[in-house]
Coordinates of C-alpha atoms and ligand atoms in Angstrom, one line a residue:
M21 CA 390.1 268.2 192.0
R22 CA 392.5 268.5 189.1
A23 CA 396.1 269.5 189.3
K24 CA 395.5 272.6 187.3
Y25 CA 393.0 273.9 189.8
I26 CA 395.0 272.9 192.9
C27 CA 398.2 274.5 191.5
L28 CA 397.7 278.2 192.1
T29 CA 399.9 280.5 190.1
I30 CA 401.3 283.6 191.7
L31 CA 400.9 286.5 189.4
F32 CA 403.1 289.6 189.6
L33 CA 402.0 290.7 193.1
P34 CA 402.4 288.2 195.9
F35 CA 398.7 288.8 196.9
V36 CA 397.1 288.2 193.5
I37 CA 396.8 284.5 192.9
H38 CA 394.7 282.7 190.3
A39 CA 394.0 279.1 189.4
S40 CA 395.0 278.3 185.8
I41 CA 392.1 277.8 183.5
F42 CA 393.7 275.3 181.1
S43 CA 395.9 272.4 181.7
S44 CA 399.3 273.0 180.2
D45 CA 399.6 269.3 179.3
S46 CA 396.6 269.2 177.0
I47 CA 396.9 269.4 173.2
V48 CA 393.1 270.1 172.8
H49 CA 391.3 272.6 174.9
P50 CA 387.6 273.2 175.8
E51 CA 385.5 276.3 175.3
V52 CA 385.4 278.2 178.6
D53 CA 382.9 280.9 179.6
Q54 CA 381.5 282.5 182.7
N55 CA 377.7 282.5 182.5
G56 CA 376.7 279.2 181.0
M57 CA 377.5 276.5 178.4
V58 CA 375.7 274.5 175.7
V59 CA 377.4 271.5 174.1
S60 CA 375.6 269.7 171.3
Q61 CA 376.4 267.8 168.1
H62 CA 375.7 270.8 165.9
Y63 CA 377.2 274.3 166.1
L64 CA 374.0 276.0 165.0
A65 CA 372.0 274.3 167.7
S66 CA 374.7 275.2 170.3
S67 CA 374.5 278.8 169.3
V68 CA 370.7 278.8 169.6
G69 CA 371.0 277.5 173.2
A70 CA 373.7 280.0 174.1
Q71 CA 371.5 282.8 172.8
I72 CA 368.6 281.7 174.9
L73 CA 370.9 281.8 178.0
E74 CA 372.1 285.2 177.0
D75 CA 368.4 286.3 176.6
G76 CA 367.9 285.4 180.3
G77 CA 366.6 281.9 179.8
N78 CA 367.5 279.1 182.1
A79 CA 369.1 275.7 181.2
Y80 CA 365.7 274.2 180.6
D81 CA 364.6 276.9 178.2
A82 CA 367.9 276.5 176.3
S83 CA 367.6 272.7 176.3
I84 CA 364.2 272.9 174.7
A85 CA 365.3 275.3 172.1
V86 CA 368.3 273.1 171.3
A87 CA 366.2 270.0 171.0
F88 CA 363.9 271.7 168.5
A89 CA 366.9 273.3 166.6
L90 CA 368.6 269.9 166.3
A91 CA 365.4 268.5 164.8
V92 CA 366.1 270.9 161.9
V93 CA 369.9 271.1 161.6
L94 CA 370.7 267.5 162.7
P95 CA 367.8 265.6 161.2
R96 CA 369.7 262.3 161.4
A97 CA 369.2 262.2 165.1
G98 CA 367.7 265.5 166.4
N99 CA 363.9 265.0 166.2
I100 CA 360.3 265.6 167.0
G101 CA 359.4 262.1 165.7
G102 CA 361.5 260.2 168.2
G103 CA 362.1 260.1 172.0
G104 CA 364.7 260.2 174.7
F105 CA 365.6 260.9 178.3
M106 CA 366.6 264.1 180.2
V107 CA 368.4 264.1 183.6
M108 CA 368.5 267.5 185.3
Y109 CA 369.3 269.3 188.5
D110 CA 367.1 272.1 189.6
E111 CA 368.8 274.7 191.7
K112 CA 365.6 276.1 193.2
T113 CA 364.3 272.9 194.7
N114 CA 367.9 271.6 195.2
K115 CA 366.8 268.3 193.6
S116 CA 367.6 266.1 190.6
Y117 CA 364.9 264.9 188.3
S118 CA 364.6 262.8 185.2
I119 CA 362.0 262.5 182.5
D120 CA 361.5 259.5 180.3
Y121 CA 360.0 260.6 177.0
R122 CA 360.9 257.3 175.3
E123 CA 358.7 256.1 172.4
K124 CA 356.1 253.5 173.2
A125 CA 354.8 250.5 171.3
P126 CA 351.4 251.2 169.7
A127 CA 348.3 249.4 171.1
L128 CA 348.3 247.1 168.1
A129 CA 352.0 246.0 168.5
S130 CA 352.5 242.3 169.3
K131 CA 355.3 240.0 170.4
D132 CA 355.8 238.3 167.0
M133 CA 355.2 241.3 164.7
Y134 CA 358.6 241.0 163.1
L135 CA 358.5 237.3 162.5
N136 CA 358.2 235.7 159.1
D137 CA 355.9 232.8 158.5
D138 CA 358.9 230.4 159.1
G139 CA 359.6 232.0 162.5
S140 CA 362.7 233.8 161.4
V141 CA 363.0 237.5 162.2
N142 CA 362.4 240.1 159.4
N143 CA 365.0 242.6 160.4
K144 CA 364.1 245.0 157.7
R145 CA 360.6 245.3 158.9
A146 CA 361.8 246.0 162.5
R147 CA 364.4 248.6 161.4
E148 CA 362.9 250.4 158.4
G149 CA 359.6 251.8 157.3
I150 CA 356.2 252.2 158.8
L151 CA 356.1 249.2 161.2
S152 CA 359.4 250.1 162.9
I153 CA 357.9 253.3 164.3
G154 CA 357.2 253.8 168.0
V155 CA 354.8 256.5 169.3
P156 CA 357.0 259.6 169.5
G157 CA 357.7 261.3 172.9
T158 CA 360.0 264.2 172.2
V159 CA 357.4 267.0 171.9
Y160 CA 355.6 265.9 175.0
G161 CA 358.9 265.5 176.9
M162 CA 359.9 269.1 176.0
W163 CA 356.5 270.4 176.9
E164 CA 356.6 268.8 180.4
V165 CA 360.0 270.2 181.1
H166 CA 358.8 273.6 179.9
K167 CA 355.8 273.4 182.2
K168 CA 357.8 272.4 185.2
F169 CA 360.9 274.4 184.9
G170 CA 360.7 276.8 182.0
S171 CA 361.0 280.5 182.4
L172 CA 360.6 281.9 178.8
P173 CA 357.5 281.6 176.6
W174 CA 357.2 278.3 174.7
K175 CA 357.0 280.3 171.4
K176 CA 360.4 281.8 172.0
L177 CA 361.9 278.4 172.3
L178 CA 360.5 277.2 168.9
D179 CA 361.3 280.4 167.0
P180 CA 365.0 279.6 166.2
A181 CA 364.1 276.2 164.9
I182 CA 361.3 277.6 162.8
K183 CA 363.7 280.2 161.3
L184 CA 366.3 277.5 160.5
A185 CA 363.7 275.3 158.8
E186 CA 362.1 278.2 156.9
E187 CA 365.1 280.2 155.8
G188 CA 367.3 277.1 155.6
F189 CA 370.9 276.6 156.6
I190 CA 374.0 275.6 154.7
M191 CA 374.6 271.9 155.1
S192 CA 377.9 271.0 156.7
P193 CA 380.3 268.7 154.8
F194 CA 379.6 266.0 157.4
M195 CA 375.9 266.2 156.8
V196 CA 376.3 266.1 153.0
D197 CA 378.5 263.1 153.4
A198 CA 376.0 261.3 155.7
L199 CA 373.2 261.9 153.3
N200 CA 375.2 260.6 150.3
K201 CA 376.2 257.5 152.2
R202 CA 372.6 256.6 152.9
Y203 CA 371.2 257.4 149.5
K204 CA 370.5 253.7 148.5
K205 CA 368.4 253.1 151.6
L206 CA 366.7 256.5 152.2
S207 CA 365.9 257.4 148.6
N208 CA 363.3 254.6 148.7
Y209 CA 361.2 256.9 150.9
K210 CA 359.6 259.4 148.6
N211 CA 358.8 262.0 151.2
F212 CA 362.4 261.8 152.5
K213 CA 363.7 262.0 148.9
K214 CA 361.7 265.1 148.2
I215 CA 363.3 267.0 151.1
F216 CA 366.9 265.7 151.3
Y217 CA 367.7 264.4 147.8
K218 CA 366.6 267.3 145.5
E219 CA 369.8 266.3 143.8
Y220 CA 372.1 263.3 144.1
P221 CA 374.9 263.3 145.0
V222 CA 374.0 266.1 147.4
Q223 CA 376.5 269.0 146.8
M224 CA 378.5 270.9 149.4
N225 CA 377.5 274.5 150.3
K226 CA 373.9 274.0 149.6
R227 CA 371.1 275.5 151.6
L228 CA 368.6 273.0 153.0
L229 CA 365.0 274.3 153.3
Q230 CA 362.4 272.3 155.3
L231 CA 359.3 274.3 154.7
E232 CA 356.8 271.6 155.8
L233 CA 358.7 271.1 159.0
A234 CA 358.6 274.8 159.5
E235 CA 354.8 274.7 159.3
T236 CA 354.6 271.8 161.7
L237 CA 356.8 273.6 164.2
K238 CA 354.6 276.7 163.9
I239 CA 351.6 274.6 164.8
I240 CA 353.5 273.1 167.8
S241 CA 354.6 276.6 168.7
K242 CA 351.0 277.9 168.7
K243 CA 349.2 274.9 170.2
G244 CA 351.8 273.3 172.4
V245 CA 351.5 269.6 172.9
K246 CA 348.1 269.5 171.4
G247 CA 349.6 270.6 168.1
F248 CA 351.4 267.3 167.8
Y249 CA 349.3 264.7 169.6
G250 CA 346.0 266.1 168.3
G251 CA 344.7 268.3 165.5
E252 CA 346.0 268.4 161.9
V253 CA 349.5 267.0 162.6
A254 CA 348.2 264.0 164.4
D255 CA 345.6 263.5 161.7
K256 CA 348.4 263.5 159.1
I257 CA 350.4 260.9 161.1
V258 CA 347.3 258.7 161.3
T259 CA 346.4 259.1 157.6
D260 CA 349.9 257.9 156.7
M261 CA 349.6 255.0 159.1
E262 CA 346.3 254.0 157.6
N263 CA 347.5 254.4 154.0
R264 CA 350.7 252.4 154.6
E265 CA 349.4 249.7 157.0
G266 CA 351.2 251.2 160.0
L267 CA 350.0 250.6 163.5
I268 CA 349.9 254.0 165.3
S269 CA 346.3 255.3 165.9
L270 CA 345.0 258.6 167.0
Q271 CA 344.3 257.0 170.4
D272 CA 348.0 256.0 170.7
L273 CA 349.0 259.6 170.1
K274 CA 346.3 261.1 172.4
E275 CA 347.3 258.7 175.2
Y276 CA 351.0 259.2 175.0
R277 CA 352.5 260.6 178.2
P278 CA 356.2 261.0 179.3
V279 CA 357.0 259.8 182.8
W280 CA 358.9 261.7 185.5
R281 CA 361.1 259.0 187.1
E282 CA 363.3 259.0 190.1
P283 CA 366.8 259.4 188.8
L284 CA 369.3 256.6 189.7
K285 CA 372.0 257.5 192.2
G286 CA 375.4 256.0 192.9
N287 CA 378.6 256.9 194.5
F288 CA 382.1 256.7 193.1
K289 CA 385.0 258.0 195.1
E290 CA 383.9 261.4 196.5
Y291 CA 381.4 261.9 193.7
E292 CA 377.7 261.3 193.4
I293 CA 376.5 260.0 190.0
I294 CA 373.0 260.9 188.9
T295 CA 371.8 259.1 185.9
M296 CA 368.8 257.6 184.0
A297 CA 366.9 254.7 185.4
P298 CA 365.1 252.0 183.3
P299 CA 363.8 251.9 180.6
S300 CA 367.3 252.9 179.9
S301 CA 369.9 250.3 180.9
G302 CA 372.7 253.0 180.7
G303 CA 372.4 254.3 184.3
I304 CA 372.2 250.9 186.0
H305 CA 375.3 249.6 184.2
I306 CA 377.3 252.8 184.6
I307 CA 376.8 252.5 188.4
Q308 CA 377.3 248.8 188.4
M309 CA 380.6 249.1 186.5
L310 CA 381.9 252.0 188.7
N311 CA 381.0 249.9 191.8
I312 CA 383.2 247.1 190.5
L313 CA 386.0 249.3 189.3
E314 CA 386.4 251.2 192.6
N315 CA 387.9 248.0 194.0
F316 CA 390.9 248.3 191.7
N317 CA 393.8 250.8 191.7
L318 CA 393.1 252.2 188.3
E319 CA 395.7 254.9 188.5
E320 CA 398.4 252.4 189.1
L321 CA 397.3 250.3 186.1
G322 CA 397.6 253.5 184.0
H323 CA 395.1 255.0 181.5
N324 CA 394.6 252.8 178.4
S325 CA 397.4 250.4 179.4
A326 CA 396.8 246.8 178.4
A327 CA 396.0 245.8 182.0
Y328 CA 393.5 248.7 182.3
A329 CA 391.8 248.1 179.0
A330 CA 391.5 244.3 179.7
L331 CA 390.1 245.0 183.1
L332 CA 387.5 247.4 181.7
S333 CA 386.6 244.8 179.1
E334 CA 386.0 242.2 181.8
V335 CA 383.8 244.5 183.7
M336 CA 381.8 245.4 180.6
K337 CA 381.2 241.7 179.8
F338 CA 379.5 241.2 183.2
A339 CA 377.4 244.3 182.8
Y340 CA 376.1 243.5 179.3
A341 CA 375.4 239.9 180.3
D342 CA 373.1 241.2 183.0
R343 CA 371.6 243.7 180.6
S344 CA 370.4 240.9 178.3
K345 CA 368.4 239.4 181.1
Y346 CA 367.3 241.9 183.7
L347 CA 366.7 245.1 181.9
A348 CA 363.4 246.3 180.3
D349 CA 360.6 248.8 180.8
P350 CA 360.0 248.9 184.6
D351 CA 356.2 249.4 183.9
F352 CA 356.1 245.9 182.5
F353 CA 359.0 244.0 184.1
E354 CA 360.3 244.1 187.6
V355 CA 363.9 245.3 187.0
P356 CA 366.1 244.3 190.0
T357 CA 367.6 247.7 190.1
S358 CA 368.7 247.9 193.7
R359 CA 370.4 244.5 193.4
L360 CA 372.3 245.4 190.2
V361 CA 373.6 248.7 191.6
S362 CA 374.4 247.3 195.1
K363 CA 378.0 247.4 196.3
Q364 CA 377.6 243.8 197.5
Y365 CA 376.7 242.6 194.0
A366 CA 379.7 244.5 192.7
Q367 CA 381.9 242.8 195.2
A368 CA 380.7 239.4 194.0
I369 CA 381.7 240.3 190.4
F370 CA 385.0 241.9 191.5
K371 CA 386.0 238.6 193.0
K372 CA 385.6 236.8 189.7
I373 CA 387.9 239.3 187.8
K374 CA 391.7 239.0 187.8
I375 CA 394.1 241.5 186.3
N376 CA 395.5 240.4 183.0
K377 CA 393.2 237.4 182.8
V378 CA 390.4 237.0 180.3
T379 CA 387.1 235.2 181.0
P380 CA 385.5 234.2 177.7
S381 CA 382.0 235.5 177.3
S382 CA 380.8 232.0 176.8
E383 CA 381.7 231.3 180.5
I384 CA 379.7 234.2 181.6
L385 CA 376.7 233.3 179.4
P386 CA 376.5 231.9 175.9
G387 CA 376.1 234.1 172.8
K388 CA 377.0 234.4 169.1
L389 CA 378.6 236.8 166.7
I390 CA 376.8 239.4 164.7
P391 CA 377.8 242.3 162.5
Y392 CA 377.3 246.0 163.3
E393 CA 375.9 249.1 161.6
S394 CA 376.9 252.5 162.7
E395 CA 373.8 254.6 163.4
D396 CA 372.6 257.7 165.2
T397 CA 371.3 259.4 168.3
T398 CA 372.4 262.7 169.8
H399 CA 373.3 264.2 173.2
F400 CA 373.4 267.7 174.5
S401 CA 374.5 269.2 177.9
V402 CA 373.4 272.7 179.1
A403 CA 374.3 274.6 182.3
D404 CA 373.2 278.1 183.3
S405 CA 374.4 280.8 185.7
F406 CA 371.4 280.1 188.1
G407 CA 372.9 276.7 189.0
N408 CA 370.6 274.5 186.8
I409 CA 372.1 271.7 184.7
V410 CA 370.7 269.5 182.0
S411 CA 371.9 266.3 180.4
N412 CA 369.7 265.1 177.5
T413 CA 370.0 262.2 175.0
Y414 CA 367.3 261.7 172.4
T415 CA 367.1 259.7 169.2
L416 CA 365.4 258.5 166.1
N417 CA 367.4 255.2 166.7
S418 CA 369.1 254.6 163.3
G419 CA 370.4 257.6 161.3
Y420 CA 367.2 259.3 159.9
G421 CA 365.1 256.7 161.8
S422 CA 362.7 254.6 159.9
G423 CA 363.1 256.7 156.7
V424 CA 359.4 257.5 156.9
V425 CA 358.6 261.2 156.7
I426 CA 354.9 261.9 157.4
T427 CA 353.3 263.4 154.4
D428 CA 353.2 267.3 154.3
T429 CA 354.8 267.6 157.8
G430 CA 358.5 267.1 157.4
I431 CA 358.5 264.9 160.5
I432 CA 361.0 262.1 160.3
M433 CA 359.8 259.1 162.3
N434 CA 361.9 256.9 164.5
N435 CA 362.6 253.2 164.1
E436 CA 362.7 252.6 167.9
M437 CA 360.7 249.4 167.8
D438 CA 364.0 247.6 166.9
D439 CA 365.2 248.2 170.4
F440 CA 362.8 245.5 171.5
V441 CA 363.7 241.8 171.2
S442 CA 362.1 240.5 168.1
A443 CA 362.8 236.9 169.1
P444 CA 364.9 235.4 171.9
G445 CA 368.6 235.0 171.0
V446 CA 368.2 237.3 167.9
P447 CA 370.3 240.5 168.3
N448 CA 369.1 243.9 167.4
Q449 CA 371.0 246.2 165.1
F450 CA 373.5 247.0 167.8
G451 CA 374.2 243.3 168.4
L452 CA 372.4 243.5 171.7
L453 CA 370.7 240.3 172.9
G454 CA 367.7 240.2 175.2
G455 CA 365.0 237.9 176.3
E456 CA 361.5 237.8 177.7
A457 CA 361.9 241.0 179.7
N458 CA 362.3 243.2 176.6
K459 CA 359.7 241.4 174.3
I460 CA 357.3 243.6 172.4
E461 CA 354.1 244.4 174.2
P462 CA 351.4 247.1 173.5
F463 CA 352.2 250.4 175.2
K464 CA 355.6 249.2 176.3
R465 CA 358.9 251.2 176.0
P466 CA 361.8 249.4 174.3
L467 CA 364.9 249.1 176.4
S468 CA 367.5 251.8 175.7
S469 CA 371.2 252.3 176.2
M470 CA 371.0 256.1 176.3
T471 CA 372.9 257.4 179.4
P472 CA 372.4 261.1 180.1
T473 CA 374.4 261.5 183.3
L474 CA 375.4 264.2 185.9
V475 CA 378.2 264.1 188.5
F476 CA 378.0 266.0 191.8
K477 CA 380.8 266.9 194.2
D478 CA 380.0 268.3 197.7
S479 CA 376.3 268.4 196.6
S480 CA 377.0 270.6 193.6
P481 CA 376.7 269.5 190.0
I482 CA 380.1 269.5 188.3
I483 CA 379.7 267.4 185.1
A484 CA 377.0 266.7 182.5
T485 CA 377.7 264.1 179.8
G486 CA 376.2 261.6 177.4
S487 CA 376.6 260.3 173.9
P488 CA 375.0 258.6 170.9
G489 CA 376.3 255.1 169.8
G490 CA 373.6 252.5 170.6
S491 CA 375.2 249.8 172.8
V492 CA 378.5 251.7 172.8
I493 CA 377.0 254.7 174.7
I494 CA 377.3 253.1 178.1
T495 CA 381.0 252.2 177.8
A496 CA 381.8 255.6 176.3
V497 CA 380.2 257.4 179.3
L498 CA 381.9 255.1 181.7
Q499 CA 385.4 255.8 180.2
F500 CA 384.7 259.6 180.1
L501 CA 383.8 259.5 183.8
L502 CA 386.9 257.5 184.7
N503 CA 389.1 259.9 182.6
M504 CA 387.6 262.9 184.5
L505 CA 387.3 261.4 188.0
V506 CA 390.2 259.0 188.2
F507 CA 392.8 260.3 185.7
D508 CA 392.0 264.0 186.3
M509 CA 392.0 264.9 182.6
E510 CA 390.9 268.1 181.1
I511 CA 387.4 267.7 179.6
S512 CA 388.8 267.9 176.0
D513 CA 391.4 265.2 176.7
A514 CA 388.8 263.0 178.5
T515 CA 386.7 263.2 175.4
V516 CA 389.2 262.7 172.6
V517 CA 391.4 259.9 174.0
P518 CA 390.7 256.5 172.3
R519 CA 387.9 254.4 173.8
I520 CA 387.4 250.7 174.1
H521 CA 384.2 248.7 174.0
H522 CA 383.1 245.1 175.0
Q523 CA 379.4 244.2 175.2
W524 CA 379.7 240.5 176.2
V525 CA 378.4 239.2 172.9
P526 CA 380.2 239.1 170.6
D527 CA 383.3 238.2 172.6
I528 CA 385.4 240.9 171.0
L529 CA 387.1 243.9 172.5
F530 CA 386.7 246.9 170.2
L531 CA 389.7 249.2 170.3
E532 CA 389.2 252.6 168.8
K533 CA 391.7 253.8 166.2
G534 CA 394.6 255.4 168.0
F535 CA 394.7 252.9 170.8
D536 CA 398.3 251.9 171.4
I537 CA 399.2 249.0 169.1
N538 CA 401.6 247.4 171.6
H539 CA 399.0 247.5 174.3
A540 CA 396.5 245.9 171.9
R541 CA 399.0 243.0 171.2
E542 CA 399.4 242.5 174.9
I543 CA 395.7 242.3 175.4
E544 CA 395.6 239.7 172.7
S545 CA 398.2 237.7 174.5
F546 CA 395.9 237.5 177.5
G547 CA 393.5 235.6 175.3
Q548 CA 391.1 238.4 174.4
K549 CA 390.0 238.7 170.7
I550 CA 390.3 242.3 169.6
I551 CA 389.2 244.4 166.6
S552 CA 390.2 247.9 165.7
S553 CA 387.1 250.1 165.3
G554 CA 386.2 253.5 164.0
P555 CA 384.4 256.1 166.2
R556 CA 380.9 255.1 167.1
T557 CA 380.2 257.6 169.9
S558 CA 380.3 261.4 170.4
L559 CA 380.4 262.7 174.0
E560 CA 378.9 266.2 174.3
S561 CA 379.9 267.2 177.9
L562 CA 380.4 270.1 180.2
E563 CA 382.1 270.7 183.5
I564 CA 381.8 273.4 186.1
Q565 CA 384.9 274.4 188.1
N566 CA 385.7 277.5 190.1
D567 CA 382.6 279.2 188.7
L568 CA 383.7 278.7 185.1
F569 CA 381.9 276.6 182.6
Y570 CA 384.0 274.2 180.4
G571 CA 382.4 272.6 177.3
F572 CA 383.8 270.3 174.7
G573 CA 382.0 268.9 171.6
D574 CA 383.4 265.5 170.5
T575 CA 385.6 265.8 167.4
R576 CA 384.4 262.3 166.4
R577 CA 381.4 264.1 164.9
P578 CA 382.9 267.2 163.4
D579 CA 379.9 269.5 163.7
S580 CA 379.9 269.1 167.5
R581 CA 380.5 272.4 169.3
A582 CA 380.5 274.0 172.7
A583 CA 379.0 277.5 172.8
G584 CA 379.5 279.4 176.0
Y585 CA 378.0 282.6 177.2
Ligands
DON611 O1 367.9 253.8 172.8 C1 368.9 253.2 172.4 O2 369.7 252.7 173.1 C2 369.2 253.3 170.9 N1 367.9 253.5 170.2 C3 370.1 254.4 170.6 C4 370.5 254.5 169.2 C5 371.8 255.2 169.0 O3 372.4 255.6 169.9 C6 372.3 255.2 167.6 N2 373.5 256.1 167.6 N3 374.5 256.1 167.2

């Protein structure tokens, strides 16, 4: 596919030829290995996964071990108190699968639960503290994957996380920084403060011990899923809920189940895209946008040229406008999936878009401006030598979730309830608008943007990717796919080049720092308002080519790392 693979280098003897491993044009290079690859947002978790592969585990075993390790070493996003989605390809059955272990609204949740008496939305209540918590799905999700595809004992997958929590690890400068930045908000939560702010400011080179979390993980290791959704851990969750007027009951925990869902499939050029279906909006909009974009000659426009960025921006506006109306939990709302991902519908949108011309968002549908907060989620990709591949994104929603740590357990709880629509026309923390479809209802899953995705060529998986970033996830994944599949970039280049983002409302095109200033001016001259933005995403991707595994951890989050085996 890429020039570097097509171009065969003749070495010494005329009969010995080999394809070059790295592109000679790239200034950043991926990790390369022969037997498998793990890419995650923390180097310790990536090593845990690589070790599991080396010990004979498959990509599923490694993924589960990485998920639990991240709950310890990346507590801002890695979790057992949150939820997410995993998309995977299983070599044995030659099939793709996806599991939805998204959090659910508790039975006592109600549509107006975040409204003040005067009808305005109490954003703080939706985003922080006990009422912002959805019923967590991560432990059940990992358990289901283990039961269906795992090859090593469950206990072995928990051991590395238990060790990291019990013996501690040295906090990275990035983690120290993240904690210090959030002190004002998170020090209000006494259980959180006890673990993470033994001192303030948190100093570099300190070892973080999480002894209560280690005990909780030991219970989960011993009792499996029953160790979280029942027994003493569940009792502690419920006691905190009762003491602090939270809504989650023992029944909510006992009844929580993840859902195996048919993954969403699309085609782009000679590739097949396998991604997450609702309740994530990510998959639908990736396919929808690729369907529109395949009608343009993107190579001719040139990567990150003004015309290219302005075109992407137009396509993004249409996708996010649809997101606000048609996307929600499919168990509660009939999502018109097939219509949204049809080539016919893409044609209709394609006809409305002109190169170098900007349609104001207000002409697509009305909306209003809102500010952003940068928050957290995390993605990891894993591939093994057996042919299995995993793409997993999971989250607490905001960095460190709700701030609530369940007493004596070390479990940081999510604030996923903010992904619902608190009131029509009122955006959530990512500035996303929604309507009736995504209103709060008991047992419902809030709409997500998480986009774990796989790419296949000639029926074999060649790419796994995904990212944190809330609303920005979908456009980050889109651009990574275009960089790889249209512009033939090396995976490292495809990850680091500046990205753009438009989400229909506000009508602003965000250009990541490093985007060519002259091109930015040109886009402005088309009539598109632009803003320069810092990094809000972190792609953790891998690629398989010529029996080699390439991995690259996004430098936007400096602890990201690929670990090969
Ligand atoms: O599911 C979602 O779309 C959000 N809860 C994800 C949050 C997120 O990515 C925050 N990360 N930076």
